Amino acid sequence: MALIKDILQTMEYGPSPESNEHVVAWLGQHEAGFGHFIDGKFTDPAASESFEVTSPANGKVLARVARGTAEDVDRAVAAATRAFKSWSKLSGHERARHLYALARHIQKRDRFLAVLETMDNGKPIRESRDIDIPLVARHFYHHAGWAELIESEFPGYQPVGVCGQVIPWNFPLLMLAWKIAPALAAGNTVVLKPAEQTPLTALAFAEICREAGLPDGVVNIVTGEGDTGAALVGHPGVAKVAFTGSTEVGRIIRRATAGSGKKLSLELGGKSPFIVFDDADLDSAVEGLVDAIWFNQGEVCCAGSRLLVQEGIAEKFYAKLRARMGTLRVGDPLDKSTDIGAVVSTEQLERIGALVAKGRQEGAEVFQPSIAMPAKGCFFPPTLMTGVEPASTVAMVEIFGPVLVAMTFRTPDEAVALANNTRFGLAASIWSENINRSLDIAARVKAGVVWINATNLFDAAAGFGGYRESGFGREGGREGLYEYLVPALGKPAKGAEATKAPLNPTPSAATALAPVSDDAIDRTAKLYIGGKQARPDSGYSYAVVNPAGKTVGHAGLGNRKDIRNAVEAAAKAGSWGAATAHNRAQILYYIAENLSARAAEFEARLRAMTGASAKDAAEEVAASIRRTFFYAGFADKHDGAVHSTKSRHVTLAMNEPFGIMGIVCPDKAPLLGFVSLVMPALAAGNRVIAVPSARHPLAATDFYQLLDTSDVPAGVVSIVTGETASLAKTLAEHDEVAALWDFGSTGDAATIEAASAGNLKPVWSGAPRDWTSGDGQGREFLRRATQVKNIWVPYGE
Ligand code: NDP
């Protein structure tokens, strides 16, 4: 037997396999296969088509599970719909007790679940035991708390309904917890489809639901493949879709749900930068990289897969990294001393291999340590590619395996430029001993989660989710709860969106906005782009008519070129987001002051254009002034939070502006609607391209005079009049527009939301609301105008 002193010399570990006998026995009990879990019962597996689930480590068949059909999904949604009636009526306290029971039962079976997860997915037992399953339990505990507090902490909100949830294979039970816990806490019921490769812990969770006494139908699990997921996403009984997976499927789901009115959250891919400055603690950064890219075989959406290292220390750092890679152990996932387990499937293994070959072809230098590799199973060695060009395939594409690509930078600005040189925006990890620099870079990197001198930290109390093509919505924290709640709006006053004014001059679609040659008229309200009045590119304008059919003016007929010009102007006005909130507040107050000074003019315009009474017009202008004051007041009060995460971190939840927003305004209350939407977006630090009501655009076009005289920098607000639906579609398609609010093209949500799938911008297709009431203003608007960035800052030694 080796002596301890010798072992300490070589640091050789012997195998230390975790017993899997309980899991094997459980799988044996289910030898006949698993059915779906619907309405608190498992369906008969024999009655369904089924497929095999295998262990990626050794190829052995673990189980057979049912392949869900549209009928199965239908039954599950029906069960969830029935259960919603009573579950949503339970008090928060009663739901909290159920979530607490689930947490307790998970904890009681933690070792069983860790072993099952490792067998099914191939991840090392050390990780499933110490990370996945404890976080699963933590998620249910945390959300038991939210269930208890939901009525007091989210007044005016209600559950959405039945949630259809589709999850991937990389963190099977953890992704289930991230989806189910907040949904249930908020009073929703769910139908969840696990990934075809890894459905087993979800089925074990179904048993736990039964064991813990969760009412029937509150949680339903339907197993299957992509078709099953598509049937769930498309089911009319589903009110909210939550998806984690590839950006490609995220796009399909965006299109599939377009116009359905379903609430949607997407947690998609990433190519997250891991930035090492020359003053970093290099040994810590190397260990950080082990957790960033070799945790979970690199099959992590937020993996630090792009190493950006400051040029002066690059070679030294690579040498340390290569040495560390030589000590990583790849092998049996059930062995407690394994660092890197099996990749989930042969398809994934081939995909990783093909991408590495592509990197080599593109000129990267590929390093793989000479370490022992298992002869069989889906294993891939830890890989480092240096000399990678920023535009090469491996620098752009999510490899989703234990493969790190490295590039160098010289200055902090270059680091930021490289970090943001991706269509994704999920996470970033920053390594420097200089806290000022770290926080400066954290603020400038476009990512939903930033870790300083750390990586891959997760906690139920912090929101997780992406910017840009990494999706939208957050999971975890207070911000995550909003994904499962909707505001209980008052009923809009009768005809809230209907308006008597015909569209030039008859309201038929064919003649709506019939162009008038620009030369034929005396005075036309122009577009307002980049701080200047601009003639529409088309050279046409249209007559604006009042409810009596009389022409009251003309407005420019803007087109896609005008939108592009407005976006270009907005792109140059980036300093608006960096201005202090105080500064933005001052400017909003100034707008309100100028509106007040010209109130009579705006009242007259409203009366002429909409036929409003003198009293109503005066009230609309007064309400617009109040609303502008409201958001001026709020500009420096839409605070973030410091989340109480479990580890010793100050976890800052910062509300950041999207950047450039498109806002399509409603017909009803053409001035107040415009102000109610544009002001919160500006207060939050966005630049706005506003499309006013097509019927009543003139109050908004008059508004540019206020912008001109209120110190609003050029390009911060552009106003493009014209055919609402086509302008909204152009805004939806534009990659530089980061978010879109559409309150104006009612009836066209399907086209507009589908068009947004390009850069996956969040679209708020607003239902008609009463702009004069409390529903027309509030935190909801500011929340929708910002995205939360969680920055984890360590403290203590
Ligand atoms: P997918 O995005 O295809 O799968 C995620 C989930 O969506 C699975 O449950 C899948 O079902 C389901 N699904 C597939 N198609 C549809 C559809 N049309 N409608 C609804 N649901 C659908 O990921 P893959 O497993 O195919 O992996 C492919 C690549 O995606 C990986 O190589 C990796 O790069 C990336 N990926 C990224 C993840 C992330 O978190 N960022 C997670 C997983 C993968 P099924 O069970 O048939 O797979």
PDB file of C-alpha atoms and ligand atoms in Angstrom, residues 51 166-170 175 193-198 224-233 243-250 252-253 267-270 299-302 344 348 351 398-400 426, ligand 1:
ATOM      1  CA  PHE A  51     -37.293   5.743 -26.592  1.00  0.00           C
ATOM      2  CA  VAL A 166     -38.917  23.254 -22.003  1.00  0.00           C
ATOM      3  CA  ILE A 167     -35.460  22.562 -20.620  1.00  0.00           C
ATOM      4  CA  PRO A 168     -32.098  21.280 -21.906  1.00  0.00           C
ATOM      5  CA  TRP A 169     -29.834  18.455 -20.860  1.00  0.00           C
ATOM      6  CA  ASN A 170     -26.885  20.234 -19.263  1.00  0.00           C
ATOM      7  CA  MET A 175     -33.167  23.851 -14.855  1.00  0.00           C
ATOM      8  CA  LYS A 193     -40.750  18.791 -20.969  1.00  0.00           C
ATOM      9  CA  PRO A 194     -37.245  17.651 -20.057  1.00  0.00           C
ATOM     10  CA  ALA A 195     -34.598  17.063 -22.737  1.00  0.00           C
ATOM     11  CA  GLU A 196     -34.769  13.705 -24.478  1.00  0.00           C
ATOM     12  CA  GLN A 197     -31.206  12.870 -23.355  1.00  0.00           C
ATOM     13  CA  THR A 198     -31.810  13.514 -19.655  1.00  0.00           C
ATOM     14  CA  GLY A 224     -40.298  13.474 -25.509  1.00  0.00           C
ATOM     15  CA  GLU A 225     -38.260  15.128 -28.195  1.00  0.00           C
ATOM     16  CA  GLY A 226     -38.327  18.408 -30.057  1.00  0.00           C
ATOM     17  CA  ASP A 227     -41.830  17.707 -31.449  1.00  0.00           C
ATOM     18  CA  THR A 228     -43.190  17.284 -27.960  1.00  0.00           C
ATOM     19  CA  GLY A 229     -41.616  20.590 -26.971  1.00  0.00           C
ATOM     20  CA  ALA A 230     -43.116  22.250 -30.034  1.00  0.00           C
ATOM     21  CA  ALA A 231     -46.576  20.861 -29.206  1.00  0.00           C
ATOM     22  CA  LEU A 232     -46.298  22.260 -25.693  1.00  0.00           C
ATOM     23  CA  VAL A 233     -45.070  25.667 -26.798  1.00  0.00           C
ATOM     24  CA  PHE A 243     -37.383  27.915 -22.474  1.00  0.00           C
ATOM     25  CA  THR A 244     -33.717  27.209 -21.881  1.00  0.00           C
ATOM     26  CA  GLY A 245     -31.629  25.855 -24.728  1.00  0.00           C
ATOM     27  CA  SER A 246     -29.985  26.809 -27.960  1.00  0.00           C
ATOM     28  CA  THR A 247     -30.448  30.211 -29.561  1.00  0.00           C
ATOM     29  CA  GLU A 248     -31.606  28.453 -32.719  1.00  0.00           C
ATOM     30  CA  VAL A 249     -34.548  26.766 -30.971  1.00  0.00           C
ATOM     31  CA  GLY A 250     -35.158  29.968 -29.000  1.00  0.00           C
ATOM     32  CA  ILE A 252     -38.123  28.979 -33.469  1.00  0.00           C
ATOM     33  CA  ILE A 253     -40.075  29.399 -30.238  1.00  0.00           C
ATOM     34  CA  GLU A 267     -32.500  31.651 -21.662  1.00  0.00           C
ATOM     35  CA  LEU A 268     -30.249  30.857 -24.596  1.00  0.00           C
ATOM     36  CA  GLY A 269     -26.671  30.358 -25.615  1.00  0.00           C
ATOM     37  CA  GLY A 270     -23.538  32.279 -24.828  1.00  0.00           C
ATOM     38  CA  GLU A 299     -21.651  22.265 -21.365  1.00  0.00           C
ATOM     39  CA  VAL A 300     -22.717  25.424 -19.613  1.00  0.00           C
ATOM     40  CA  CYS A 301     -24.585  28.255 -21.298  1.00  0.00           C
ATOM     41  CA  CYS A 302     -22.568  30.826 -19.332  1.00  0.00           C
ATOM     42  CA  VAL A 344     -23.936  14.195 -22.976  1.00  0.00           C
ATOM     43  CA  GLN A 348     -22.581  16.411 -28.990  1.00  0.00           C
ATOM     44  CA  ARG A 351     -20.114  18.422 -32.805  1.00  0.00           C
ATOM     45  CA  GLU A 398     -21.012  28.257 -28.843  1.00  0.00           C
ATOM     46  CA  ILE A 399     -18.993  25.031 -28.759  1.00  0.00           C
ATOM     47  CA  PHE A 400     -20.682  23.693 -25.624  1.00  0.00           C
ATOM     48  CA  LEU A 426     -25.052  36.015 -21.156  1.00  0.00           C
TER      49      LEU A 426
HETATM   50  P1  NDP B   1     -32.008  22.439 -28.018  1.00  0.00           P
HETATM   51  O1  NDP B   1     -32.116  23.884 -27.871  1.00  0.00           O
HETATM   52  O2  NDP B   1     -32.413  21.817 -29.292  1.00  0.00           O
HETATM   53  O3  NDP B   1     -32.858  21.700 -26.876  1.00  0.00           O
HETATM   54  C1  NDP B   1     -33.358  22.265 -25.699  1.00  0.00           C
HETATM   55  C2  NDP B   1     -34.768  21.733 -25.434  1.00  0.00           C
HETATM   56  O4  NDP B   1     -35.676  22.184 -26.438  1.00  0.00           O
HETATM   57  C3  NDP B   1     -34.878  20.224 -25.453  1.00  0.00           C
HETATM   58  O5  NDP B   1     -35.813  19.820 -24.484  1.00  0.00           O
HETATM   59  C4  NDP B   1     -35.380  19.979 -26.856  1.00  0.00           C
HETATM   60  O6  NDP B   1     -35.977  18.744 -27.038  1.00  0.00           O
HETATM   61  C5  NDP B   1     -36.371  21.087 -27.018  1.00  0.00           C
HETATM   62  N1  NDP B   1     -36.721  21.426 -28.392  1.00  0.00           N
HETATM   63  C6  NDP B   1     -36.043  21.166 -29.536  1.00  0.00           C
HETATM   64  N2  NDP B   1     -36.696  21.683 -30.595  1.00  0.00           N
HETATM   65  C7  NDP B   1     -37.804  22.297 -30.113  1.00  0.00           C
HETATM   66  C8  NDP B   1     -38.872  23.029 -30.708  1.00  0.00           C
HETATM   67  N3  NDP B   1     -38.936  23.255 -32.009  1.00  0.00           N
HETATM   68  N4  NDP B   1     -39.847  23.524 -29.920  1.00  0.00           N
HETATM   69  C9  NDP B   1     -39.792  23.339 -28.580  1.00  0.00           C
HETATM   70  N5  NDP B   1     -38.824  22.640 -27.969  1.00  0.00           N
HETATM   71  C10 NDP B   1     -37.824  22.127 -28.715  1.00  0.00           C
HETATM   72  O7  NDP B   1     -30.554  22.003 -27.680  1.00  0.00           O
HETATM   73  P2  NDP B   1     -29.852  20.655 -28.168  1.00  0.00           P
HETATM   74  O8  NDP B   1     -30.041  19.680 -27.108  1.00  0.00           O
HETATM   75  O9  NDP B   1     -30.269  20.232 -29.513  1.00  0.00           O
HETATM   76  O10 NDP B   1     -28.362  21.125 -28.257  1.00  0.00           O
HETATM   77  C11 NDP B   1     -27.869  21.737 -29.441  1.00  0.00           C
HETATM   78  C12 NDP B   1     -26.898  22.822 -29.110  1.00  0.00           C
HETATM   79  O11 NDP B   1     -27.574  23.833 -28.376  1.00  0.00           O
HETATM   80  C13 NDP B   1     -25.773  22.406 -28.199  1.00  0.00           C
HETATM   81  O12 NDP B   1     -24.699  21.911 -28.900  1.00  0.00           O
HETATM   82  C14 NDP B   1     -25.425  23.670 -27.511  1.00  0.00           C
HETATM   83  O13 NDP B   1     -24.543  24.399 -28.293  1.00  0.00           O
HETATM   84  C15 NDP B   1     -26.717  24.401 -27.431  1.00  0.00           C
HETATM   85  N6  NDP B   1     -27.374  24.304 -26.110  1.00  0.00           N
HETATM   86  C16 NDP B   1     -27.332  25.397 -25.338  1.00  0.00           C
HETATM   87  C17 NDP B   1     -27.903  25.367 -24.096  1.00  0.00           C
HETATM   88  C18 NDP B   1     -27.860  26.565 -23.252  1.00  0.00           C
HETATM   89  O14 NDP B   1     -28.322  26.526 -22.114  1.00  0.00           O
HETATM   90  N7  NDP B   1     -27.342  27.655 -23.730  1.00  0.00           N
HETATM   91  C19 NDP B   1     -28.512  24.171 -23.531  1.00  0.00           C
HETATM   92  C20 NDP B   1     -28.527  23.061 -24.456  1.00  0.00           C
HETATM   93  C21 NDP B   1     -27.962  23.153 -25.684  1.00  0.00           C
HETATM   94  P3  NDP B   1     -35.069  17.431 -27.212  1.00  0.00           P
HETATM   95  O15 NDP B   1     -35.351  16.723 -25.970  1.00  0.00           O
HETATM   96  O16 NDP B   1     -35.530  16.772 -28.421  1.00  0.00           O
HETATM   97  O17 NDP B   1     -33.650  17.870 -27.335  1.00  0.00           O
END
